[in-house]
């Protein structure tokens, strides 16, 4: 257990220093089964993030999955990065499921609506996009608002609602 904790702590130092190759190597030498629940969540999130930063998306998804079921500060970010990986791989339904889990969390409220709207748009689910975006219209700001409103107008147009598309 002491050796595992040492590898875990060394991985944390490398992670903090943004040395993700070294962080991943150190985390992989630790035994997560000797950790507390919170440490388990931290371990798997940071391992997953290091794997993500090292271009190992499939491994990262496995690590993030081990974090998502534990209530901790790492749960929301694990859903976010897993959603991002699925989104980048055009796995729309998987990405949507991840983003829906965190859409009401303040930390993600500025970026997740854009992901969800883009997924609906790419799937040509125009009515769902409009229904999702309209209640959020007053809360969106800046570039996110512009992108979402553009998709909403294009969706209205593609559905033949030309007058609504001009609003």
mmCIF file of N, CA and C in Angstrom, residues 43-146:
data_model
loop_
_atom_site.group_PDB
_atom_site.id
_atom_site.type_symbol
_atom_site.label_atom_id
_atom_site.label_comp_id
_atom_site.label_asym_id
_atom_site.label_seq_id
_atom_site.Cartn_x
_atom_site.Cartn_y
_atom_site.Cartn_z
ATOM 1 N N UNK A 43 -7.789 9.393 -8.881
ATOM 2 C CA UNK A 43 -6.836 8.550 -9.615
ATOM 3 C C UNK A 43 -7.324 8.283 -11.028
ATOM 4 N N UNK A 44 -8.559 7.795 -11.150
ATOM 5 C CA UNK A 44 -9.056 7.420 -12.477
ATOM 6 C C UNK A 44 -9.318 8.637 -13.360
ATOM 7 N N UNK A 45 -9.760 9.755 -12.761
ATOM 8 C CA UNK A 45 -9.926 10.958 -13.574
ATOM 9 C C UNK A 45 -8.580 11.439 -14.104
ATOM 10 N N UNK A 46 -7.607 11.558 -13.212
ATOM 11 C CA UNK A 46 -6.303 12.079 -13.633
ATOM 12 C C UNK A 46 -5.600 11.122 -14.584
ATOM 13 N N UNK A 47 -5.737 9.826 -14.361
ATOM 14 C CA UNK A 47 -5.191 8.853 -15.303
ATOM 15 C C UNK A 47 -5.867 9.027 -16.662
ATOM 16 N N UNK A 48 -7.205 9.136 -16.644
ATOM 17 C CA UNK A 48 -7.951 9.317 -17.891
ATOM 18 C C UNK A 48 -7.573 10.593 -18.611
ATOM 19 N N UNK A 49 -7.419 11.669 -17.856
ATOM 20 C CA UNK A 49 -7.045 12.937 -18.473
ATOM 21 C C UNK A 49 -5.640 12.849 -19.070
ATOM 22 N N UNK A 50 -4.711 12.229 -18.349
ATOM 23 C CA UNK A 50 -3.354 12.050 -18.877
ATOM 24 C C UNK A 50 -3.397 11.205 -20.148
ATOM 25 N N UNK A 51 -4.189 10.149 -20.139
ATOM 26 C CA UNK A 51 -4.324 9.309 -21.333
ATOM 27 C C UNK A 51 -4.927 10.112 -22.486
ATOM 28 N N UNK A 52 -5.926 10.919 -22.189
ATOM 29 C CA UNK A 52 -6.537 11.789 -23.197
ATOM 30 C C UNK A 52 -5.489 12.737 -23.785
ATOM 31 N N UNK A 53 -4.721 13.365 -22.925
ATOM 32 C CA UNK A 53 -3.687 14.297 -23.388
ATOM 33 C C UNK A 53 -2.581 13.579 -24.158
ATOM 34 N N UNK A 54 -2.399 12.293 -23.888
ATOM 35 C CA UNK A 54 -1.397 11.492 -24.600
ATOM 36 C C UNK A 54 -1.965 10.828 -25.846
ATOM 37 N N UNK A 55 -3.210 11.171 -26.206
ATOM 38 C CA UNK A 55 -3.816 10.644 -27.427
ATOM 39 C C UNK A 55 -4.354 9.231 -27.310
ATOM 40 N N UNK A 56 -4.545 8.750 -26.096
ATOM 41 C CA UNK A 56 -5.044 7.386 -25.877
ATOM 42 C C UNK A 56 -6.512 7.454 -25.463
ATOM 43 N N UNK A 57 -7.359 7.826 -26.407
ATOM 44 C CA UNK A 57 -8.761 8.107 -26.096
ATOM 45 C C UNK A 57 -9.531 6.894 -25.590
ATOM 46 N N UNK A 58 -9.290 5.728 -26.152
ATOM 47 C CA UNK A 58 -10.025 4.541 -25.695
ATOM 48 C C UNK A 58 -9.672 4.209 -24.244
ATOM 49 N N UNK A 59 -8.397 4.289 -23.911
ATOM 50 C CA UNK A 59 -7.979 4.053 -22.519
ATOM 51 C C UNK A 59 -8.569 5.120 -21.605
ATOM 52 N N UNK A 60 -8.587 6.358 -22.082
ATOM 53 C CA UNK A 60 -9.147 7.452 -21.287
ATOM 54 C C UNK A 60 -10.621 7.201 -20.982
ATOM 55 N N UNK A 61 -11.368 6.714 -21.966
ATOM 56 C CA UNK A 61 -12.791 6.435 -21.747
ATOM 57 C C UNK A 61 -12.987 5.388 -20.649
ATOM 58 N N UNK A 62 -12.133 4.381 -20.632
ATOM 59 C CA UNK A 62 -12.219 3.344 -19.594
ATOM 60 C C UNK A 62 -11.951 3.963 -18.218
ATOM 61 N N UNK A 63 -10.936 4.810 -18.137
ATOM 62 C CA UNK A 63 -10.617 5.456 -16.857
ATOM 63 C C UNK A 63 -11.725 6.396 -16.408
ATOM 64 N N UNK A 64 -12.250 7.205 -17.334
ATOM 65 C CA UNK A 64 -13.337 8.118 -16.978
ATOM 66 C C UNK A 64 -14.570 7.352 -16.513
ATOM 67 N N UNK A 65 -14.836 6.205 -17.122
ATOM 68 C CA UNK A 65 -16.011 5.410 -16.737
ATOM 69 C C UNK A 65 -15.922 4.968 -15.279
ATOM 70 N N UNK A 66 -14.717 4.751 -14.777
ATOM 71 C CA UNK A 66 -14.545 4.320 -13.389
ATOM 72 C C UNK A 66 -14.732 5.472 -12.410
ATOM 73 N N UNK A 67 -14.771 6.685 -12.911
ATOM 74 C CA UNK A 67 -14.945 7.876 -12.080
ATOM 75 C C UNK A 67 -16.405 8.306 -12.017
ATOM 76 N N UNK A 68 -17.155 8.058 -13.075
ATOM 77 C CA UNK A 68 -18.483 8.640 -13.230
ATOM 78 C C UNK A 68 -19.513 8.153 -12.213
ATOM 79 N N UNK A 69 -19.293 7.001 -11.618
ATOM 80 C CA UNK A 69 -20.287 6.460 -10.685
ATOM 81 C C UNK A 69 -20.066 6.886 -9.238
ATOM 82 N N UNK A 70 -18.990 7.605 -8.991
ATOM 83 C CA UNK A 70 -18.674 8.030 -7.626
ATOM 84 C C UNK A 70 -18.930 9.526 -7.500
ATOM 85 N N UNK A 71 -19.702 9.908 -6.506
ATOM 86 C CA UNK A 71 -19.965 11.333 -6.264
ATOM 87 C C UNK A 71 -18.678 11.973 -5.769
ATOM 88 N N UNK A 72 -18.114 12.831 -6.611
ATOM 89 C CA UNK A 72 -16.852 13.494 -6.266
ATOM 90 C C UNK A 72 -16.677 14.709 -7.167
ATOM 91 N N UNK A 73 -15.690 15.539 -6.888
ATOM 92 C CA UNK A 73 -15.428 16.694 -7.762
ATOM 93 C C UNK A 73 -14.964 16.293 -9.161
ATOM 94 N N UNK A 74 -14.616 15.035 -9.351
ATOM 95 C CA UNK A 74 -14.094 14.565 -10.638
ATOM 96 C C UNK A 74 -15.177 13.982 -11.537
ATOM 97 N N UNK A 75 -16.351 13.794 -10.986
ATOM 98 C CA UNK A 75 -17.443 13.160 -11.732
ATOM 99 C C UNK A 75 -17.871 13.989 -12.948
ATOM 100 N N UNK A 76 -18.169 15.270 -12.744
ATOM 101 C CA UNK A 76 -18.583 16.128 -13.853
ATOM 102 C C UNK A 76 -17.525 16.236 -14.931
ATOM 103 N N UNK A 77 -16.280 16.530 -14.567
ATOM 104 C CA UNK A 77 -15.238 16.588 -15.593
ATOM 105 C C UNK A 77 -15.049 15.263 -16.339
ATOM 106 N N UNK A 78 -15.239 14.131 -15.648
ATOM 107 C CA UNK A 78 -15.121 12.835 -16.326
ATOM 108 C C UNK A 78 -16.205 12.703 -17.403
ATOM 109 N N UNK A 79 -17.434 13.100 -17.068
ATOM 110 C CA UNK A 79 -18.509 13.084 -18.066
ATOM 111 C C UNK A 79 -18.173 14.020 -19.223
ATOM 112 N N UNK A 80 -17.659 15.198 -18.892
ATOM 113 C CA UNK A 80 -17.347 16.174 -19.943
ATOM 114 C C UNK A 80 -16.301 15.632 -20.925
ATOM 115 N N UNK A 81 -15.188 15.144 -20.399
ATOM 116 C CA UNK A 81 -14.128 14.669 -21.295
ATOM 117 C C UNK A 81 -14.542 13.410 -22.046
ATOM 118 N N UNK A 82 -15.300 12.530 -21.401
ATOM 119 C CA UNK A 82 -15.819 11.362 -22.122
ATOM 120 C C UNK A 82 -16.754 11.823 -23.244
ATOM 121 N N UNK A 83 -17.605 12.792 -22.947
ATOM 122 C CA UNK A 83 -18.489 13.346 -23.980
ATOM 123 C C UNK A 83 -17.707 13.963 -25.113
ATOM 124 N N UNK A 84 -16.663 14.693 -24.784
ATOM 125 C CA UNK A 84 -15.833 15.319 -25.819
ATOM 126 C C UNK A 84 -15.167 14.269 -26.712
ATOM 127 N N UNK A 85 -14.660 13.198 -26.115
ATOM 128 C CA UNK A 85 -14.032 12.135 -26.903
ATOM 129 C C UNK A 85 -15.054 11.505 -27.842
ATOM 130 N N UNK A 86 -16.244 11.201 -27.325
ATOM 131 C CA UNK A 86 -17.295 10.627 -28.180
ATOM 132 C C UNK A 86 -17.696 11.611 -29.277
ATOM 133 N N UNK A 87 -17.800 12.884 -28.935
ATOM 134 C CA UNK A 87 -18.167 13.912 -29.909
ATOM 135 C C UNK A 87 -17.120 13.990 -31.020
ATOM 136 N N UNK A 88 -15.855 14.024 -30.648
ATOM 137 C CA UNK A 88 -14.773 14.120 -31.633
ATOM 138 C C UNK A 88 -14.734 12.890 -32.541
ATOM 139 N N UNK A 89 -15.238 11.761 -32.035
ATOM 140 C CA UNK A 89 -15.294 10.524 -32.817
ATOM 141 C C UNK A 89 -16.624 10.371 -33.560
ATOM 142 N N UNK A 90 -17.448 11.408 -33.511
ATOM 143 C CA UNK A 90 -18.769 11.429 -34.150
ATOM 144 C C UNK A 90 -19.680 10.318 -33.635
ATOM 145 N N UNK A 91 -19.510 9.957 -32.375
ATOM 146 C CA UNK A 91 -20.404 9.010 -31.714
ATOM 147 C C UNK A 91 -21.446 9.848 -30.985
ATOM 148 N N UNK A 92 -22.403 10.349 -31.784
ATOM 149 C CA UNK A 92 -23.324 11.383 -31.314
ATOM 150 C C UNK A 92 -24.152 10.968 -30.117
ATOM 151 N N UNK A 93 -24.718 9.774 -30.140
ATOM 152 C CA UNK A 93 -25.598 9.357 -29.039
ATOM 153 C C UNK A 93 -24.821 9.193 -27.738
ATOM 154 N N UNK A 94 -23.630 8.626 -27.820
ATOM 155 C CA UNK A 94 -22.807 8.477 -26.614
ATOM 156 C C UNK A 94 -22.417 9.845 -26.067
ATOM 157 N N UNK A 95 -22.016 10.744 -26.959
ATOM 158 C CA UNK A 95 -21.642 12.095 -26.532
ATOM 159 C C UNK A 95 -22.839 12.793 -25.891
ATOM 160 N N UNK A 96 -23.990 12.693 -26.524
ATOM 161 C CA UNK A 96 -25.194 13.333 -26.004
ATOM 162 C C UNK A 96 -25.518 12.823 -24.601
ATOM 163 N N UNK A 97 -25.408 11.525 -24.394
ATOM 164 C CA UNK A 97 -25.671 10.946 -23.073
ATOM 165 C C UNK A 97 -24.742 11.502 -22.006
ATOM 166 N N UNK A 98 -23.477 11.678 -22.355
ATOM 167 C CA UNK A 98 -22.513 12.241 -21.399
ATOM 168 C C UNK A 98 -22.858 13.698 -21.079
ATOM 169 N N UNK A 99 -23.114 14.493 -22.124
ATOM 170 C CA UNK A 99 -23.383 15.913 -21.916
ATOM 171 C C UNK A 99 -24.700 16.150 -21.179
ATOM 172 N N UNK A 100 -25.685 15.300 -21.416
ATOM 173 C CA UNK A 100 -26.960 15.454 -20.707
ATOM 174 C C UNK A 100 -26.785 15.258 -19.199
ATOM 175 N N UNK A 101 -25.813 14.442 -18.803
ATOM 176 C CA UNK A 101 -25.570 14.199 -17.380
ATOM 177 C C UNK A 101 -25.083 15.454 -16.658
ATOM 178 N N UNK A 102 -24.447 16.379 -17.392
ATOM 179 C CA UNK A 102 -23.826 17.535 -16.740
ATOM 180 C C UNK A 102 -24.375 18.871 -17.231
ATOM 181 N N UNK A 103 -25.403 18.847 -18.064
ATOM 182 C CA UNK A 103 -25.904 20.090 -18.651
ATOM 183 C C UNK A 103 -26.404 21.101 -17.623
ATOM 184 N N UNK A 104 -26.811 20.651 -16.449
ATOM 185 C CA UNK A 104 -27.317 21.566 -15.427
ATOM 186 C C UNK A 104 -26.248 22.001 -14.422
ATOM 187 N N UNK A 105 -25.035 21.520 -14.582
ATOM 188 C CA UNK A 105 -23.963 21.914 -13.673
ATOM 189 C C UNK A 105 -23.357 23.241 -14.139
ATOM 190 N N UNK A 106 -23.243 24.168 -13.219
ATOM 191 C CA UNK A 106 -22.784 25.517 -13.555
ATOM 192 C C UNK A 106 -21.434 25.514 -14.273
ATOM 193 N N UNK A 107 -20.536 24.637 -13.865
ATOM 194 C CA UNK A 107 -19.195 24.609 -14.457
ATOM 195 C C UNK A 107 -19.223 24.326 -15.955
ATOM 196 N N UNK A 108 -20.295 23.692 -16.435
ATOM 197 C CA UNK A 108 -20.361 23.305 -17.845
ATOM 198 C C UNK A 108 -21.467 24.028 -18.602
ATOM 199 N N UNK A 109 -22.160 24.940 -17.941
ATOM 200 C CA UNK A 109 -23.348 25.570 -18.522
ATOM 201 C C UNK A 109 -23.056 26.448 -19.731
ATOM 202 N N UNK A 110 -21.820 26.882 -19.905
ATOM 203 C CA UNK A 110 -21.504 27.727 -21.053
ATOM 204 C C UNK A 110 -21.115 26.932 -22.283
ATOM 205 N N UNK A 111 -20.623 25.720 -22.108
ATOM 206 C CA UNK A 111 -20.123 24.964 -23.260
ATOM 207 C C UNK A 111 -21.022 23.785 -23.653
ATOM 208 N N UNK A 112 -21.647 23.133 -22.683
ATOM 209 C CA UNK A 112 -22.444 21.945 -22.984
ATOM 210 C C UNK A 112 -23.645 22.238 -23.895
ATOM 211 N N UNK A 113 -24.360 23.362 -23.718
ATOM 212 C CA UNK A 113 -25.473 23.620 -24.643
ATOM 213 C C UNK A 113 -25.034 23.681 -26.114
ATOM 214 N N UNK A 114 -23.851 24.179 -26.360
ATOM 215 C CA UNK A 114 -23.352 24.223 -27.736
ATOM 216 C C UNK A 114 -23.106 22.814 -28.263
ATOM 217 N N UNK A 115 -22.494 21.953 -27.462
ATOM 218 C CA UNK A 115 -22.284 20.567 -27.873
ATOM 219 C C UNK A 115 -23.622 19.894 -28.178
ATOM 220 N N UNK A 116 -24.583 20.034 -27.267
ATOM 221 C CA UNK A 116 -25.881 19.368 -27.445
ATOM 222 C C UNK A 116 -26.580 19.897 -28.691
ATOM 223 N N UNK A 117 -26.575 21.214 -28.880
ATOM 224 C CA UNK A 117 -27.202 21.788 -30.077
ATOM 225 C C UNK A 117 -26.515 21.279 -31.337
ATOM 226 N N UNK A 118 -25.202 21.205 -31.336
ATOM 227 C CA UNK A 118 -24.475 20.717 -32.511
ATOM 228 C C UNK A 118 -24.796 19.254 -32.804
ATOM 229 N N UNK A 119 -24.954 18.462 -31.753
ATOM 230 C CA UNK A 119 -25.299 17.048 -31.951
ATOM 231 C C UNK A 119 -26.678 16.947 -32.593
ATOM 232 N N UNK A 120 -27.661 17.669 -32.055
ATOM 233 C CA UNK A 120 -28.993 17.655 -32.656
ATOM 234 C C UNK A 120 -28.932 18.115 -34.111
ATOM 235 N N UNK A 121 -28.165 19.142 -34.386
ATOM 236 C CA UNK A 121 -28.050 19.674 -35.745
ATOM 237 C C UNK A 121 -27.421 18.638 -36.671
ATOM 238 N N UNK A 122 -26.348 18.025 -36.260
ATOM 239 C CA UNK A 122 -25.658 17.032 -37.097
ATOM 240 C C UNK A 122 -26.525 15.798 -37.340
ATOM 241 N N UNK A 123 -27.410 15.494 -36.403
ATOM 242 C CA UNK A 123 -28.324 14.366 -36.559
ATOM 243 C C UNK A 123 -29.611 14.765 -37.284
ATOM 244 N N UNK A 124 -29.684 16.011 -37.692
ATOM 245 C CA UNK A 124 -30.859 16.567 -38.372
ATOM 246 C C UNK A 124 -32.112 16.447 -37.508
ATOM 247 N N UNK A 125 -31.938 16.604 -36.212
ATOM 248 C CA UNK A 125 -33.048 16.576 -35.250
ATOM 249 C C UNK A 125 -33.416 18.034 -34.961
ATOM 250 N N UNK A 126 -33.913 18.705 -35.988
ATOM 251 C CA UNK A 126 -34.117 20.146 -35.945
ATOM 252 C C UNK A 126 -35.159 20.575 -34.919
ATOM 253 N N UNK A 127 -36.250 19.848 -34.821
ATOM 254 C CA UNK A 127 -37.289 20.217 -33.849
ATOM 255 C C UNK A 127 -36.753 20.099 -32.419
ATOM 256 N N UNK A 128 -35.983 19.044 -32.168
ATOM 257 C CA UNK A 128 -35.405 18.869 -30.832
ATOM 258 C C UNK A 128 -34.395 19.982 -30.537
ATOM 259 N N UNK A 129 -33.618 20.369 -31.542
ATOM 260 C CA UNK A 129 -32.659 21.452 -31.365
ATOM 261 C C UNK A 129 -33.387 22.726 -30.963
ATOM 262 N N UNK A 130 -34.427 23.064 -31.682
ATOM 263 C CA UNK A 130 -35.175 24.292 -31.393
ATOM 264 C C UNK A 130 -35.813 24.212 -30.008
ATOM 265 N N UNK A 131 -36.413 23.079 -29.691
ATOM 266 C CA UNK A 131 -37.025 22.899 -28.375
ATOM 267 C C UNK A 131 -36.014 22.982 -27.246
ATOM 268 N N UNK A 132 -34.819 22.512 -27.493
ATOM 269 C CA UNK A 132 -33.770 22.553 -26.479
ATOM 270 C C UNK A 132 -33.225 23.966 -26.296
ATOM 271 N N UNK A 133 -33.035 24.675 -27.402
ATOM 272 C CA UNK A 133 -32.361 25.974 -27.370
ATOM 273 C C UNK A 133 -33.266 27.112 -26.908
ATOM 274 N N UNK A 134 -34.523 27.098 -27.302
ATOM 275 C CA UNK A 134 -35.399 28.234 -26.974
ATOM 276 C C UNK A 134 -35.415 28.583 -25.486
ATOM 277 N N UNK A 135 -35.563 27.615 -24.576
ATOM 278 C CA UNK A 135 -35.567 27.978 -23.154
ATOM 279 C C UNK A 135 -34.217 28.515 -22.658
ATOM 280 N N UNK A 136 -33.144 28.222 -23.384
ATOM 281 C CA UNK A 136 -31.812 28.661 -22.972
ATOM 282 C C UNK A 136 -31.416 30.004 -23.575
ATOM 283 N N UNK A 137 -32.215 30.500 -24.500
ATOM 284 C CA UNK A 137 -31.835 31.665 -25.298
ATOM 285 C C UNK A 137 -31.344 32.841 -24.465
ATOM 286 N N UNK A 138 -31.981 33.113 -23.349
ATOM 287 C CA UNK A 138 -31.602 34.267 -22.532
ATOM 288 C C UNK A 138 -30.325 34.039 -21.715
ATOM 289 N N UNK A 139 -29.919 32.783 -21.579
ATOM 290 C CA UNK A 139 -28.749 32.490 -20.752
ATOM 291 C C UNK A 139 -27.455 32.398 -21.557
ATOM 292 N N UNK A 140 -27.573 32.251 -22.884
ATOM 293 C CA UNK A 140 -26.379 32.089 -23.716
ATOM 294 C C UNK A 140 -25.766 33.441 -24.046
ATOM 295 N N UNK A 141 -24.449 33.463 -24.122
ATOM 296 C CA UNK A 141 -23.749 34.720 -24.386
ATOM 297 C C UNK A 141 -22.613 34.496 -25.381
ATOM 298 N N UNK A 142 -22.199 35.570 -26.033
ATOM 299 C CA UNK A 142 -21.009 35.572 -26.872
ATOM 300 C C UNK A 142 -21.078 34.626 -28.050
ATOM 301 N N UNK A 143 -19.926 34.010 -28.327
ATOM 302 C CA UNK A 143 -19.792 33.130 -29.480
ATOM 303 C C UNK A 143 -20.717 31.920 -29.385
ATOM 304 N N UNK A 144 -20.937 31.431 -28.171
ATOM 305 C CA UNK A 144 -21.845 30.293 -27.991
ATOM 306 C C UNK A 144 -23.247 30.675 -28.434
ATOM 307 N N UNK A 145 -23.705 31.848 -28.018
ATOM 308 C CA UNK A 145 -25.041 32.310 -28.405
ATOM 309 C C UNK A 145 -25.145 32.451 -29.919
ATOM 310 N N UNK A 146 -24.151 33.042 -30.536
ATOM 311 C CA UNK A 146 -24.184 33.217 -31.994
ATOM 312 C C UNK A 146 -24.250 31.879 -32.710
#
